Amino acid sequence: MLVYDKTYDVIVVGAGHAGCEAALASARMGAKTLLFTISVESLAQMSCNPAIGGLAKGNIVKDIDALGGEMAKNIDATGIQFRILNMKKGPAVRSSRAQADKELYRQRMLEVIMQEPMLDLKQGMVHEVSAENGKVCGVISDTGMLYRSEKVILTTGTFLKGLIHIGDKNYSAGRMNEFASIELVHSLHRIGFETKRLKTGTPARLDVNTIDFSKLEAQGGDTPPPPFSFETKEITLPQVPCWITYTNERTHEIIRENMHRSPLYAGVIQGVGPRYCPSIEDKVKKFPEKTRHQIFLEPEGLRSKEWYANGFSSSLPIDVQIAMYRSVEGLENVEFVRPAYAIEYDFVQPTALKPTLETKLISGLYFAGQLNGTSGYEEAAAQGLVAGINAVLAFDGKEPMILQRNESYIGVMCDDLVNKGVDEPYRMFSSRAEYRLWLREDNAEFRLIDKGYSYGLISKTRYDRFNAEKAEFEQELVRISGINVNPNKETNSSLEQFGFQIRTGVSAKELLRRPEMDYEKLKLLFGGVENPRVAEQVEIAVKYEGYLDKQQEEIDKFDKIEKIRIPDDMDFDSIQGLRKEYKDKLKAIRPETLGQAGRIQGMTPAAVSLLHVYIAGKK
């Protein structure tokens, strides 16, 4: 066997969103890192929608940024429309979203990768994971070359036995016109991993010159554009609108008449698709009472001819696709640049992983992204970051980074994956997070920057800036708490402009808690901080103080049970009174804490209580 003459600390396989974050984190932490990609030209490719963020997903991107990842900076440098969703609602459910110039996004990430001194990039297909005695020792490429490493991170996306479907036509591919990864699946099977099938889809790409925008509703971004990264001072690219249209009864009639030609309903596709992002034929079938479905037309770039029809994915034959797209207002004469398609691919149940995303079966082997049954660029990038950090920490013999559910959306996701597994492509929702009032976008640095700095992923300049803002925030809370506001004529005259008066003395902090007041109004009366981030933190801390205190009590209870460790050599079979089905679940997952055991799918409070009593008796 050919053996490459350089040994790496970490090898990352796949250069999508997970692979890029994993490789950058590893290299920036000082590890000699190799990143493999089937095609350099497709590195950081946005395979589906040309956007980053969205509800709950925006929180993940902010968390990635607070830990020192790259995604937020990359979208800030290449975004062409920025919006904060749910601005009329409370801060716990607000999320950022940005349209990207897909080509610029890919180009900038490639430049970042190429400029990283500890990171090598190689184009090639990895055919085999090399492992001996339960430990990974490298990967073997399609050239037959063994690349040696003690840590390997697989981020294979939809490429594992990828199969594209367009009507009754299907062919092997990882994405349209790109090679699927077949040999690597066989390698995983030989090692002992079981794979299952999932399915996802993408809409057609439309020729912008054939869209009648005069019939469509424009949707602009926020002004000024709100950046993702806490380090970005302003967005510099030109900003453009998206456009809204709708399907209609004619569209639905075309789909119903051709439902038998859909591989999804003809039984050709075996993989499970996402409930939250169904194809248009799925929507028509499952929601027959709906007379129309919304479609967002999104530009793929400032200079791109292609537009993305968000909400209009399909696997129907090309002739049916053309007919149904042209039935939509504004698309009567539309031409396709690329047709819609569905893709099936292999994944491994993430219950096969430790919370670090290292596999239980092979030491030093990590999985991240769609290989773990997730869906979305943001979920993939976050897993890549976690795997990259933990691979280096393990290589250096240090404590792993295991983010808790009360620390970040990333922690919620990883905990869900390793404890519950997936029965459909996993997507992050704010409803999955019990402590979402604390896991807001605006306070990501408060929650995570200490970790990012300790791993060497946050610069000292940035860390010092954050600590100065944190100190200013704390000082301002003290200051407004000490300002006494008396109910005299002069005070009430000032307060009348805001629509209320006071009858008893209050502090400025208590005044800010009133629904009629915000921090900018308070500044008019008593002065205040100029930094908008600090001002936002002050206002949220005051207005939601009672709710935050209550959530902190819940977090304290969570921490208490989470700190109860389960010994690595725990013999679950010896727990008297515990039913076999619970023993089997515990043996399969091998939870590290009592809290983690309680979150295993199907575990009952009674079973966890028995486990707790048994652990206590062993001490």
Coordinates of C-alpha atoms in Angstrom, one line a residue:
M1 CA 0.0 0.0 0.0
L2 CA 1.1 3.5 -0.8
V3 CA 1.6 5.6 2.4
Y4 CA 1.7 9.4 2.2
D5 CA 4.9 10.8 3.6
K6 CA 3.1 13.2 6.0
T7 CA 1.2 12.3 9.1
Y8 CA -1.7 14.5 10.1
D9 CA -3.2 15.2 13.6
V10 CA -6.7 15.4 12.1
I11 CA -8.2 14.5 8.7
V12 CA -11.6 15.8 7.7
V13 CA -13.4 14.1 4.9
G14 CA -15.9 16.3 3.0
A15 CA -15.7 20.1 2.5
G16 CA -19.3 21.2 2.9
H17 CA -20.4 23.4 5.8
A18 CA -19.6 20.8 8.4
G19 CA -16.2 19.9 6.9
C20 CA -15.1 23.5 6.6
E21 CA -15.9 24.4 10.2
A22 CA -14.2 21.2 11.4
A23 CA -11.1 21.7 9.5
L24 CA -10.7 25.4 10.4
A25 CA -11.3 24.8 14.1
S26 CA -8.8 22.0 14.1
A27 CA -6.1 24.0 12.2
R28 CA -6.7 27.1 14.3
M29 CA -6.2 25.1 17.4
G30 CA -2.8 24.2 16.2
A31 CA -3.4 20.7 14.8
K32 CA -1.9 19.6 11.5
T33 CA -5.1 19.2 9.5
L34 CA -6.0 17.7 6.1
L35 CA -9.3 18.5 4.4
F36 CA -10.5 16.1 1.6
T37 CA -13.0 17.2 -1.0
I38 CA -14.3 15.5 -4.1
S39 CA -14.3 18.8 -5.9
V40 CA -12.4 21.9 -4.8
E41 CA -14.8 23.9 -7.0
S42 CA -17.7 22.8 -4.8
L43 CA -16.2 23.6 -1.4
A44 CA -18.8 25.2 0.9
Q45 CA -21.4 24.8 -1.8
M46 CA -24.9 25.8 -1.0
S47 CA -26.6 22.7 -2.4
C48 CA -30.1 23.9 -1.8
N49 CA -31.4 27.3 -0.7
P50 CA -29.1 30.3 -1.1
A51 CA -29.5 31.5 2.5
I52 CA -28.0 31.2 6.0
G53 CA -30.1 31.3 9.2
G54 CA -33.8 31.4 9.8
L55 CA -35.9 30.5 12.9
A56 CA -33.6 28.8 15.5
K57 CA -31.0 28.3 12.7
G58 CA -29.9 31.9 13.2
N59 CA -29.3 31.2 16.8
I60 CA -27.0 28.3 15.8
V61 CA -25.0 30.6 13.5
K62 CA -24.6 33.2 16.4
D63 CA -23.4 30.4 18.6
I64 CA -20.9 29.2 16.0
D65 CA -19.6 32.8 15.8
A66 CA -19.3 33.1 19.6
L67 CA -17.2 29.9 19.7
G68 CA -14.9 31.2 16.9
G69 CA -16.4 29.5 13.9
E70 CA -16.4 31.0 10.4
M71 CA -20.0 30.8 9.1
A72 CA -21.3 34.1 10.4
K73 CA -18.3 36.0 9.0
N74 CA -18.7 34.3 5.7
I75 CA -22.3 35.2 5.2
D76 CA -21.7 38.8 6.4
A77 CA -19.1 39.2 3.7
T78 CA -21.2 37.6 0.9
G79 CA -24.9 38.4 2.0
I80 CA -27.2 40.3 -0.3
Q81 CA -30.3 40.6 2.0
F82 CA -30.4 40.5 5.8
R83 CA -33.5 40.2 8.0
I84 CA -34.3 39.5 11.6
L85 CA -37.4 37.3 11.7
N86 CA -40.1 37.6 14.4
M87 CA -39.0 41.1 15.4
K88 CA -42.6 41.8 16.6
K89 CA -42.2 39.0 19.1
G90 CA -40.0 38.6 22.1
P91 CA -36.2 38.2 21.9
A92 CA -36.2 34.5 22.7
V93 CA -37.8 33.7 19.3
R94 CA -36.1 36.3 17.1
S95 CA -33.6 34.9 14.5
S96 CA -31.4 36.3 11.8
R97 CA -31.6 35.2 8.2
A98 CA -29.6 36.3 5.1
Q99 CA -29.7 35.6 1.4
A100 CA -26.2 34.8 0.1
D101 CA -24.4 35.3 -3.2
K102 CA -23.7 31.6 -3.5
E103 CA -20.6 31.9 -5.7
L104 CA -19.1 34.6 -3.5
Y105 CA -19.9 32.5 -0.4
R106 CA -18.1 29.5 -1.8
Q107 CA -15.1 31.6 -3.1
R108 CA -14.6 33.4 0.2
M109 CA -14.7 30.2 2.2
L110 CA -12.2 28.6 -0.2
E111 CA -9.9 31.6 0.3
V112 CA -10.1 31.3 4.1
I113 CA -9.3 27.6 3.9
M114 CA -6.4 28.1 1.5
Q115 CA -4.9 30.8 3.7
E116 CA -4.9 28.7 6.9
P117 CA -1.3 27.8 7.6
M118 CA -1.9 24.5 9.5
L119 CA -4.5 23.2 6.9
D120 CA -3.9 21.3 3.7
L121 CA -6.6 20.9 1.1
K122 CA -6.7 17.9 -1.3
Q123 CA -9.1 17.0 -4.0
G124 CA -9.9 13.3 -4.0
M125 CA -12.4 10.6 -3.1
V126 CA -11.9 8.8 0.2
H127 CA -12.8 5.1 -0.2
E128 CA -12.0 3.7 3.2
V129 CA -11.6 4.5 6.8
S130 CA -8.5 2.7 8.1
A131 CA -8.9 1.3 11.6
E132 CA -7.0 -1.2 13.8
N133 CA -7.9 -2.6 17.2
G134 CA -10.9 -0.3 17.6
K135 CA -8.9 2.9 16.8
V136 CA -8.8 5.0 13.6
C137 CA -5.4 5.3 11.9
G138 CA -6.2 7.2 8.7
V139 CA -8.1 7.1 5.4
I140 CA -7.4 5.5 2.1
S141 CA -8.2 7.6 -1.1
D142 CA -9.3 6.5 -4.5
T143 CA -5.6 6.5 -5.6
G144 CA -4.9 3.8 -3.0
M145 CA -2.9 6.2 -0.8
L146 CA -3.1 5.8 2.9
Y147 CA -3.1 9.2 4.8
R148 CA -2.3 8.6 8.4
S149 CA -4.0 10.3 11.3
E150 CA -5.2 9.5 14.9
K151 CA -8.3 11.6 14.4
V152 CA -10.7 11.4 11.4
I153 CA -13.9 13.4 11.0
L154 CA -16.4 12.3 8.3
T155 CA -18.7 15.0 6.9
T156 CA -20.1 13.3 3.8
G157 CA -23.4 15.2 3.4
T158 CA -25.7 13.6 0.9
F159 CA -22.9 11.8 -1.0
L160 CA -23.1 8.4 0.8
K161 CA -24.8 6.2 -1.9
G162 CA -26.5 9.3 -3.1
L163 CA -29.3 8.6 -5.6
I164 CA -31.1 11.4 -7.5
H165 CA -34.7 11.1 -8.5
I166 CA -36.6 13.0 -11.2
G167 CA -39.8 11.2 -12.0
D168 CA -39.1 7.7 -13.1
K169 CA -35.4 8.6 -13.8
N170 CA -32.8 8.1 -11.1
Y171 CA -29.1 7.9 -11.1
S172 CA -26.2 7.8 -8.6
A173 CA -24.9 11.2 -7.5
G174 CA -24.0 13.2 -4.4
R175 CA -25.6 16.3 -5.9
M176 CA -26.7 16.9 -9.4
N177 CA -23.8 16.0 -11.8
E178 CA -21.4 15.2 -8.9
F179 CA -20.1 11.7 -8.0
A180 CA -21.7 9.8 -5.1
S181 CA -19.5 8.1 -2.5
I182 CA -20.1 4.3 -2.7
E183 CA -16.9 2.6 -1.5
L184 CA -16.9 4.6 1.8
V185 CA -20.3 3.2 2.7
H186 CA -18.9 -0.4 2.2
S187 CA -16.0 0.6 4.4
L188 CA -18.2 1.7 7.2
H189 CA -20.3 -1.5 6.9
R190 CA -17.1 -3.6 7.2
I191 CA -16.1 -1.7 10.3
G192 CA -19.5 -2.5 11.9
F193 CA -21.6 0.6 11.3
E194 CA -25.2 0.2 10.1
T195 CA -26.6 2.8 7.7
K196 CA -30.2 3.8 6.9
R197 CA -31.7 6.0 4.2
L198 CA -33.1 9.6 4.3
K199 CA -34.4 11.8 1.5
T200 CA -34.4 15.5 0.8
G201 CA -35.2 17.6 -2.2
T202 CA -34.6 20.9 -3.9
P203 CA -36.7 23.1 -6.3
A204 CA -35.9 24.1 -9.8
R205 CA -33.5 27.0 -10.6
L206 CA -35.2 29.5 -12.7
D207 CA -33.9 31.8 -15.5
V208 CA -34.4 35.3 -14.1
N209 CA -35.0 36.7 -17.6
T210 CA -38.2 34.6 -17.8
I211 CA -39.8 35.7 -14.5
D212 CA -42.5 38.5 -14.7
F213 CA -41.7 40.4 -11.5
S214 CA -44.5 42.9 -12.2
K215 CA -46.9 40.3 -11.0
L216 CA -45.0 39.5 -7.8
E217 CA -44.9 41.0 -4.3
A218 CA -41.5 42.3 -3.3
Q219 CA -39.9 41.5 0.1
G220 CA -37.0 43.6 1.1
G221 CA -34.5 43.2 3.9
D222 CA -33.9 45.3 7.0
T223 CA -32.2 48.7 6.9
P224 CA -29.5 48.9 7.9
P225 CA -28.7 45.2 7.3
P226 CA -28.1 43.4 10.7
P227 CA -24.9 41.3 10.6
F228 CA -24.5 37.8 12.0
S229 CA -21.0 38.1 13.4
F230 CA -20.4 40.1 16.6
E231 CA -17.2 41.2 14.8
T232 CA -18.8 42.6 11.7
K233 CA -19.1 46.4 11.7
E234 CA -21.3 46.8 8.6
I235 CA -22.6 44.9 5.5
T236 CA -20.9 46.1 2.3
L237 CA -22.5 44.3 -0.6
P238 CA -25.5 45.7 -2.4
Q239 CA -28.8 44.5 -1.0
V240 CA -31.6 43.1 -3.2
P241 CA -35.2 42.0 -2.6
C242 CA -36.8 38.6 -2.8
W243 CA -40.3 38.1 -4.3
I244 CA -43.4 36.3 -3.3
T245 CA -45.9 34.4 -5.3
Y246 CA -48.3 31.4 -4.8
T247 CA -49.5 28.2 -6.3
N248 CA -53.1 27.9 -7.2
E249 CA -55.8 25.4 -8.0
R250 CA -54.5 24.8 -11.5
T251 CA -51.1 24.0 -10.0
H252 CA -52.6 21.5 -7.6
E253 CA -54.7 19.9 -10.3
I254 CA -51.6 19.3 -12.4
I255 CA -49.9 17.7 -9.4
R256 CA -52.8 15.5 -8.5
E257 CA -53.2 14.3 -12.1
N258 CA -49.6 13.2 -12.1
M259 CA -49.1 12.0 -8.5
H260 CA -48.7 8.4 -9.8
R261 CA -45.6 9.6 -11.6
S262 CA -43.9 10.8 -8.4
P263 CA -41.2 8.5 -7.2
L264 CA -42.2 9.5 -3.7
Y265 CA -45.7 8.1 -4.0
A266 CA -44.9 5.3 -6.5
G267 CA -42.8 3.6 -3.8
V268 CA -39.5 4.2 -5.6
I269 CA -38.0 6.4 -2.9
Q270 CA -37.5 4.5 0.4
G271 CA -35.8 7.2 2.4
V272 CA -37.8 9.3 4.9
G273 CA -38.1 12.9 4.0
P274 CA -38.5 16.0 6.3
R275 CA -42.0 16.8 7.6
Y276 CA -41.1 20.5 8.1
C277 CA -40.0 21.1 4.5
P278 CA -42.1 18.8 2.3
S279 CA -42.1 18.7 -1.5
I280 CA -45.0 20.4 -3.3
E281 CA -46.6 17.1 -4.1
D282 CA -46.4 16.2 -0.4
K283 CA -48.1 19.5 0.4
V284 CA -50.9 19.0 -2.1
K285 CA -51.4 15.4 -0.9
K286 CA -51.4 16.1 2.9
F287 CA -53.1 19.5 2.9
P288 CA -56.0 19.1 0.4
E289 CA -57.9 21.9 2.0
K290 CA -55.2 24.5 1.1
T291 CA -56.0 26.4 -2.1
R292 CA -52.5 27.9 -2.4
H293 CA -49.0 27.6 -1.0
Q294 CA -46.5 30.4 -0.7
I295 CA -43.4 30.5 -2.9
F296 CA -40.4 32.7 -2.2
L297 CA -38.3 33.6 -5.3
E298 CA -34.8 34.2 -4.1
P299 CA -31.7 35.4 -6.1
E300 CA -28.7 33.1 -6.0
G301 CA -26.3 36.0 -6.5
L302 CA -25.9 39.5 -7.6
R303 CA -24.7 38.4 -11.0
S304 CA -26.4 35.0 -11.2
K305 CA -29.0 34.2 -13.8
E306 CA -30.5 31.5 -11.5
W307 CA -33.3 32.1 -9.0
Y308 CA -34.4 29.7 -6.3
A309 CA -38.1 28.8 -5.9
N310 CA -38.2 28.3 -2.1
G311 CA -41.2 26.1 -1.2
F312 CA -41.5 24.5 -4.6
S313 CA -39.3 21.4 -4.3
S314 CA -40.3 18.3 -6.3
S315 CA -39.3 15.0 -7.7
L316 CA -42.0 14.9 -10.4
P317 CA -41.0 14.3 -14.0
I318 CA -39.5 17.3 -15.9
D319 CA -42.6 17.7 -18.1
V320 CA -44.9 17.9 -15.1
Q321 CA -42.5 20.3 -13.3
I322 CA -42.6 22.7 -16.3
A323 CA -46.4 22.6 -16.4
M324 CA -46.9 23.2 -12.7
Y325 CA -44.2 26.0 -12.5
R326 CA -45.8 27.8 -15.5
S327 CA -49.2 27.6 -13.8
V328 CA -48.0 30.1 -11.2
E329 CA -48.5 33.8 -11.5
G330 CA -45.4 35.5 -12.7
L331 CA -43.9 32.2 -13.9
E332 CA -46.1 31.8 -17.0
N333 CA -43.2 31.7 -19.4
V334 CA -40.5 30.6 -17.0
E335 CA -37.5 28.5 -18.2
F336 CA -35.5 26.1 -16.1
V337 CA -31.8 26.4 -15.7
R338 CA -31.9 23.2 -13.6
P339 CA -34.9 21.0 -12.7
A340 CA -36.0 20.1 -9.3
Y341 CA -35.0 16.7 -7.9
A342 CA -35.1 14.5 -4.8
I343 CA -32.0 12.8 -3.4
E344 CA -31.7 9.7 -1.2
Y345 CA -28.6 9.1 0.8
D346 CA -27.2 6.9 3.7
F347 CA -26.8 8.1 7.2
V348 CA -25.8 6.5 10.6
Q349 CA -28.1 6.7 13.6
P350 CA -26.4 9.3 15.8
T351 CA -27.1 7.2 18.9
A352 CA -23.9 5.5 17.7
L353 CA -22.0 8.7 18.9
K354 CA -20.8 10.1 22.1
P355 CA -21.8 13.7 23.1
T356 CA -18.4 14.8 21.6
L357 CA -19.6 13.3 18.2
E358 CA -16.9 10.7 18.4
T359 CA -18.2 7.2 17.4
K360 CA -18.6 4.7 20.2
L361 CA -17.4 1.9 17.9
I362 CA -14.1 3.4 16.7
S363 CA -11.9 5.6 18.9
G364 CA -10.8 8.8 17.1
L365 CA -13.5 8.6 14.4
Y366 CA -16.0 11.5 14.4
F367 CA -19.2 12.1 12.4
A368 CA -20.8 15.5 11.6
G369 CA -23.6 16.8 9.4
Q370 CA -26.0 14.9 7.3
L371 CA -24.2 11.7 8.0
N372 CA -25.8 12.1 11.5
G373 CA -29.3 12.5 10.1
T374 CA -29.5 16.2 10.3
S375 CA -30.6 18.7 7.6
G376 CA -29.4 22.3 7.0
Y377 CA -26.2 24.1 6.6
E378 CA -26.3 25.6 10.1
E379 CA -26.9 22.3 11.9
A380 CA -24.0 20.8 9.8
A381 CA -21.6 23.6 10.5
A382 CA -22.3 23.5 14.2
Q383 CA -21.6 19.7 14.3
G384 CA -18.4 20.2 12.3
L385 CA -17.2 22.8 14.8
V386 CA -18.0 20.5 17.8
A387 CA -16.2 17.6 16.1
G388 CA -13.2 19.6 15.1
I389 CA -12.7 21.1 18.6
N390 CA -13.2 17.8 20.3
A391 CA -10.8 15.9 18.0
V392 CA -8.0 18.3 18.8
L393 CA -8.8 18.3 22.6
A394 CA -8.7 14.5 22.5
F395 CA -5.5 14.5 20.6
D396 CA -4.0 16.8 23.2
G397 CA -5.4 14.7 26.1
K398 CA -7.7 17.5 27.3
E399 CA -11.2 17.5 28.6
P400 CA -13.8 17.5 25.8
M401 CA -16.2 20.3 24.9
I402 CA -19.7 19.0 25.7
L403 CA -22.2 21.9 25.3
Q404 CA -25.2 21.5 27.6
R405 CA -28.8 22.2 26.7
N406 CA -28.7 25.3 28.9
E407 CA -25.6 26.7 27.1
S408 CA -26.5 26.8 23.4
Y409 CA -28.8 25.5 20.6
I410 CA -25.7 23.5 19.5
G411 CA -25.9 21.7 22.9
V412 CA -29.6 21.0 22.4
M413 CA -29.0 19.6 19.0
C414 CA -26.1 17.3 19.9
D415 CA -28.0 16.1 23.0
D416 CA -31.1 15.3 20.9
L417 CA -29.1 13.4 18.3
V418 CA -27.0 11.2 20.6
N419 CA -29.9 10.4 23.0
K420 CA -32.9 10.2 20.8
G421 CA -31.6 9.4 17.3
V422 CA -33.6 10.5 14.3
D423 CA -36.6 9.1 12.3
E424 CA -36.5 12.0 9.8
P425 CA -33.9 14.7 8.8
Y426 CA -33.4 16.6 12.0
R427 CA -33.9 20.4 11.9
M428 CA -33.5 22.8 14.8
F429 CA -36.6 24.5 16.1
S430 CA -36.8 27.0 19.0
S431 CA -39.4 24.7 20.5
R432 CA -36.7 22.0 21.0
A433 CA -34.9 24.3 23.5
E434 CA -36.3 24.3 27.1
Y435 CA -34.2 27.3 28.0
R436 CA -34.7 29.4 24.9
L437 CA -35.2 32.7 26.8
W438 CA -31.6 32.3 27.8
L439 CA -30.4 30.9 24.5
R440 CA -31.0 34.1 22.6
E441 CA -29.1 35.4 19.6
D442 CA -28.1 38.6 21.3
N443 CA -26.3 37.0 24.3
A444 CA -24.4 34.3 22.4
E445 CA -21.0 35.8 23.4
F446 CA -22.1 35.9 27.1
R447 CA -22.8 32.2 26.9
L448 CA -19.9 30.9 24.8
I449 CA -17.1 33.2 24.2
D450 CA -15.1 32.1 27.2
K451 CA -15.0 28.6 25.7
G452 CA -14.0 29.9 22.3
Y453 CA -11.2 32.0 23.8
S454 CA -9.9 29.1 25.9
Y455 CA -9.6 26.9 22.7
G456 CA -7.7 29.6 20.9
L457 CA -10.5 30.3 18.4
I458 CA -11.3 33.8 19.7
S459 CA -8.6 36.6 19.4
K460 CA -7.5 38.5 22.5
T461 CA -8.7 41.7 20.9
R462 CA -12.2 40.4 20.5
Y463 CA -12.2 38.9 24.0
D464 CA -11.1 42.2 25.5
R465 CA -13.8 44.0 23.6
F466 CA -16.4 41.6 24.9
N467 CA -15.3 41.9 28.5
A468 CA -15.4 45.7 28.3
E469 CA -19.0 45.5 27.0
K470 CA -19.9 43.0 29.8
A471 CA -18.5 45.3 32.4
E472 CA -20.3 48.3 30.9
F473 CA -23.6 46.3 31.0
E474 CA -23.2 45.3 34.6
Q475 CA -22.3 48.9 35.6
E476 CA -25.3 50.3 33.7
L477 CA -27.6 47.9 35.6
V478 CA -26.2 49.2 38.9
R479 CA -26.5 52.8 37.8
I480 CA -30.1 52.8 36.7
S481 CA -31.0 50.7 39.8
G482 CA -29.6 53.6 41.9
I483 CA -31.5 56.4 40.1
N484 CA -34.6 57.4 42.2
V485 CA -37.5 58.8 40.2
N486 CA -39.9 60.9 42.3
P487 CA -43.6 61.5 41.3
N488 CA -43.3 65.3 41.1
K489 CA -44.7 67.7 38.6
E490 CA -41.5 67.9 36.6
T491 CA -41.1 64.1 36.4
N492 CA -44.6 63.5 35.3
S493 CA -44.4 66.2 32.7
S494 CA -41.4 64.4 31.2
L495 CA -43.2 61.1 31.3
E496 CA -46.3 62.3 29.6
Q497 CA -44.5 62.3 26.3
F498 CA -44.4 58.5 26.7
G499 CA -48.0 58.2 27.6
F500 CA -48.0 57.6 31.4
Q501 CA -47.3 59.1 34.8
I502 CA -46.2 57.7 38.1
R503 CA -47.8 58.1 41.6
T504 CA -45.1 56.6 43.7
G505 CA -41.3 56.8 43.7
V506 CA -39.5 54.2 41.6
S507 CA -36.0 53.5 40.3
A508 CA -35.0 54.2 36.7
K509 CA -34.7 50.4 36.4
E510 CA -38.3 49.9 37.5
L511 CA -39.3 52.6 35.1
L512 CA -37.7 50.7 32.2
R513 CA -39.7 47.7 33.1
R514 CA -42.9 49.4 32.1
P515 CA -44.3 48.5 28.7
E516 CA -44.4 52.1 27.5
M517 CA -40.7 52.5 28.1
D518 CA -37.6 51.3 26.2
Y519 CA -33.9 52.0 26.8
E520 CA -33.7 54.8 24.2
K521 CA -36.5 56.7 25.9
L522 CA -34.9 56.1 29.3
K523 CA -31.7 57.7 27.9
L524 CA -33.5 60.9 27.0
L525 CA -34.3 61.3 30.7
F526 CA -31.2 60.0 32.5
G527 CA -28.5 59.4 29.8
G528 CA -27.0 56.0 29.3
V529 CA -24.6 53.8 27.2
E530 CA -24.0 54.4 23.5
N531 CA -23.0 50.9 22.5
P532 CA -26.2 49.4 21.0
R533 CA -25.3 45.8 22.0
V534 CA -24.9 46.9 25.6
A535 CA -28.1 48.9 25.5
E536 CA -30.0 45.8 24.1
Q537 CA -28.6 43.6 26.9
V538 CA -29.7 46.1 29.6
E539 CA -33.2 46.4 28.2
I540 CA -33.7 42.6 27.9
A541 CA -32.2 42.0 31.4
V542 CA -34.6 44.5 33.0
K543 CA -37.8 43.7 31.1
Y544 CA -37.5 40.0 31.3
E545 CA -35.9 39.8 34.7
G546 CA -38.6 37.8 36.4
Y547 CA -38.8 35.3 33.5
L548 CA -35.0 35.0 33.4
D549 CA -34.8 34.4 37.2
K550 CA -37.4 31.6 36.9
Q551 CA -35.5 30.1 34.0
Q552 CA -32.3 30.3 36.0
E553 CA -34.0 28.2 38.7
E554 CA -34.8 25.6 36.1
I555 CA -31.2 25.6 34.8
D556 CA -29.9 25.1 38.4
K557 CA -32.1 22.1 38.7
F558 CA -30.9 20.8 35.4
D559 CA -27.2 21.3 36.4
K560 CA -27.8 19.4 39.6
I561 CA -28.9 16.2 37.9
E562 CA -26.5 16.7 35.0
K563 CA -23.5 16.6 37.4
I564 CA -24.4 13.1 38.6
R565 CA -22.0 11.0 36.6
I566 CA -22.7 7.4 35.5
P567 CA -19.5 5.3 35.8
D568 CA -18.1 4.2 32.4
D569 CA -18.1 0.5 33.5
M570 CA -21.7 0.7 34.8
D571 CA -23.4 -2.8 34.7
F572 CA -27.0 -1.8 33.8
D573 CA -28.1 -5.4 33.9
S574 CA -27.4 -5.5 37.7
I575 CA -30.0 -2.8 38.5
Q576 CA -32.8 -4.7 40.3
G577 CA -36.4 -3.7 39.4
L578 CA -35.3 -2.0 36.1
R579 CA -37.2 -3.5 33.1
K580 CA -35.2 -5.1 30.3
E581 CA -36.3 -2.5 27.7
Y582 CA -34.8 0.3 29.8
K583 CA -31.6 -1.7 30.4
D584 CA -31.3 -2.2 26.7
K585 CA -31.7 1.5 26.0
L586 CA -29.1 2.4 28.6
K587 CA -26.6 -0.2 27.2
A588 CA -27.1 1.0 23.7
I589 CA -26.7 4.8 24.5
R590 CA -24.3 4.4 27.5
P591 CA -25.2 7.9 28.9
E592 CA -22.5 9.7 30.7
T593 CA -24.8 11.5 33.2
L594 CA -28.1 10.9 34.9
G595 CA -29.6 13.9 33.0
Q596 CA -28.6 12.4 29.7
A597 CA -30.1 9.1 30.7
G598 CA -33.4 10.8 31.4
R599 CA -33.5 12.2 27.9
I600 CA -33.1 8.9 26.1
Q601 CA -36.2 8.2 24.0
G602 CA -38.7 6.2 25.9
M603 CA -37.0 6.4 29.3
T604 CA -39.5 7.1 32.2
P605 CA -38.9 9.1 35.4
A606 CA -39.3 5.9 37.4
A607 CA -36.5 4.2 35.5
V608 CA -34.2 7.2 36.0
S609 CA -35.0 7.2 39.7
L610 CA -34.0 3.5 40.0
L611 CA -30.8 4.3 38.2
H612 CA -30.2 7.2 40.5
V613 CA -30.7 5.1 43.6
Y614 CA -28.3 2.4 42.2
I615 CA -25.6 5.0 41.5
A616 CA -25.9 6.5 45.0
G617 CA -25.6 3.1 46.5
K618 CA -22.4 2.4 44.7
K619 CA -20.7 5.5 46.2

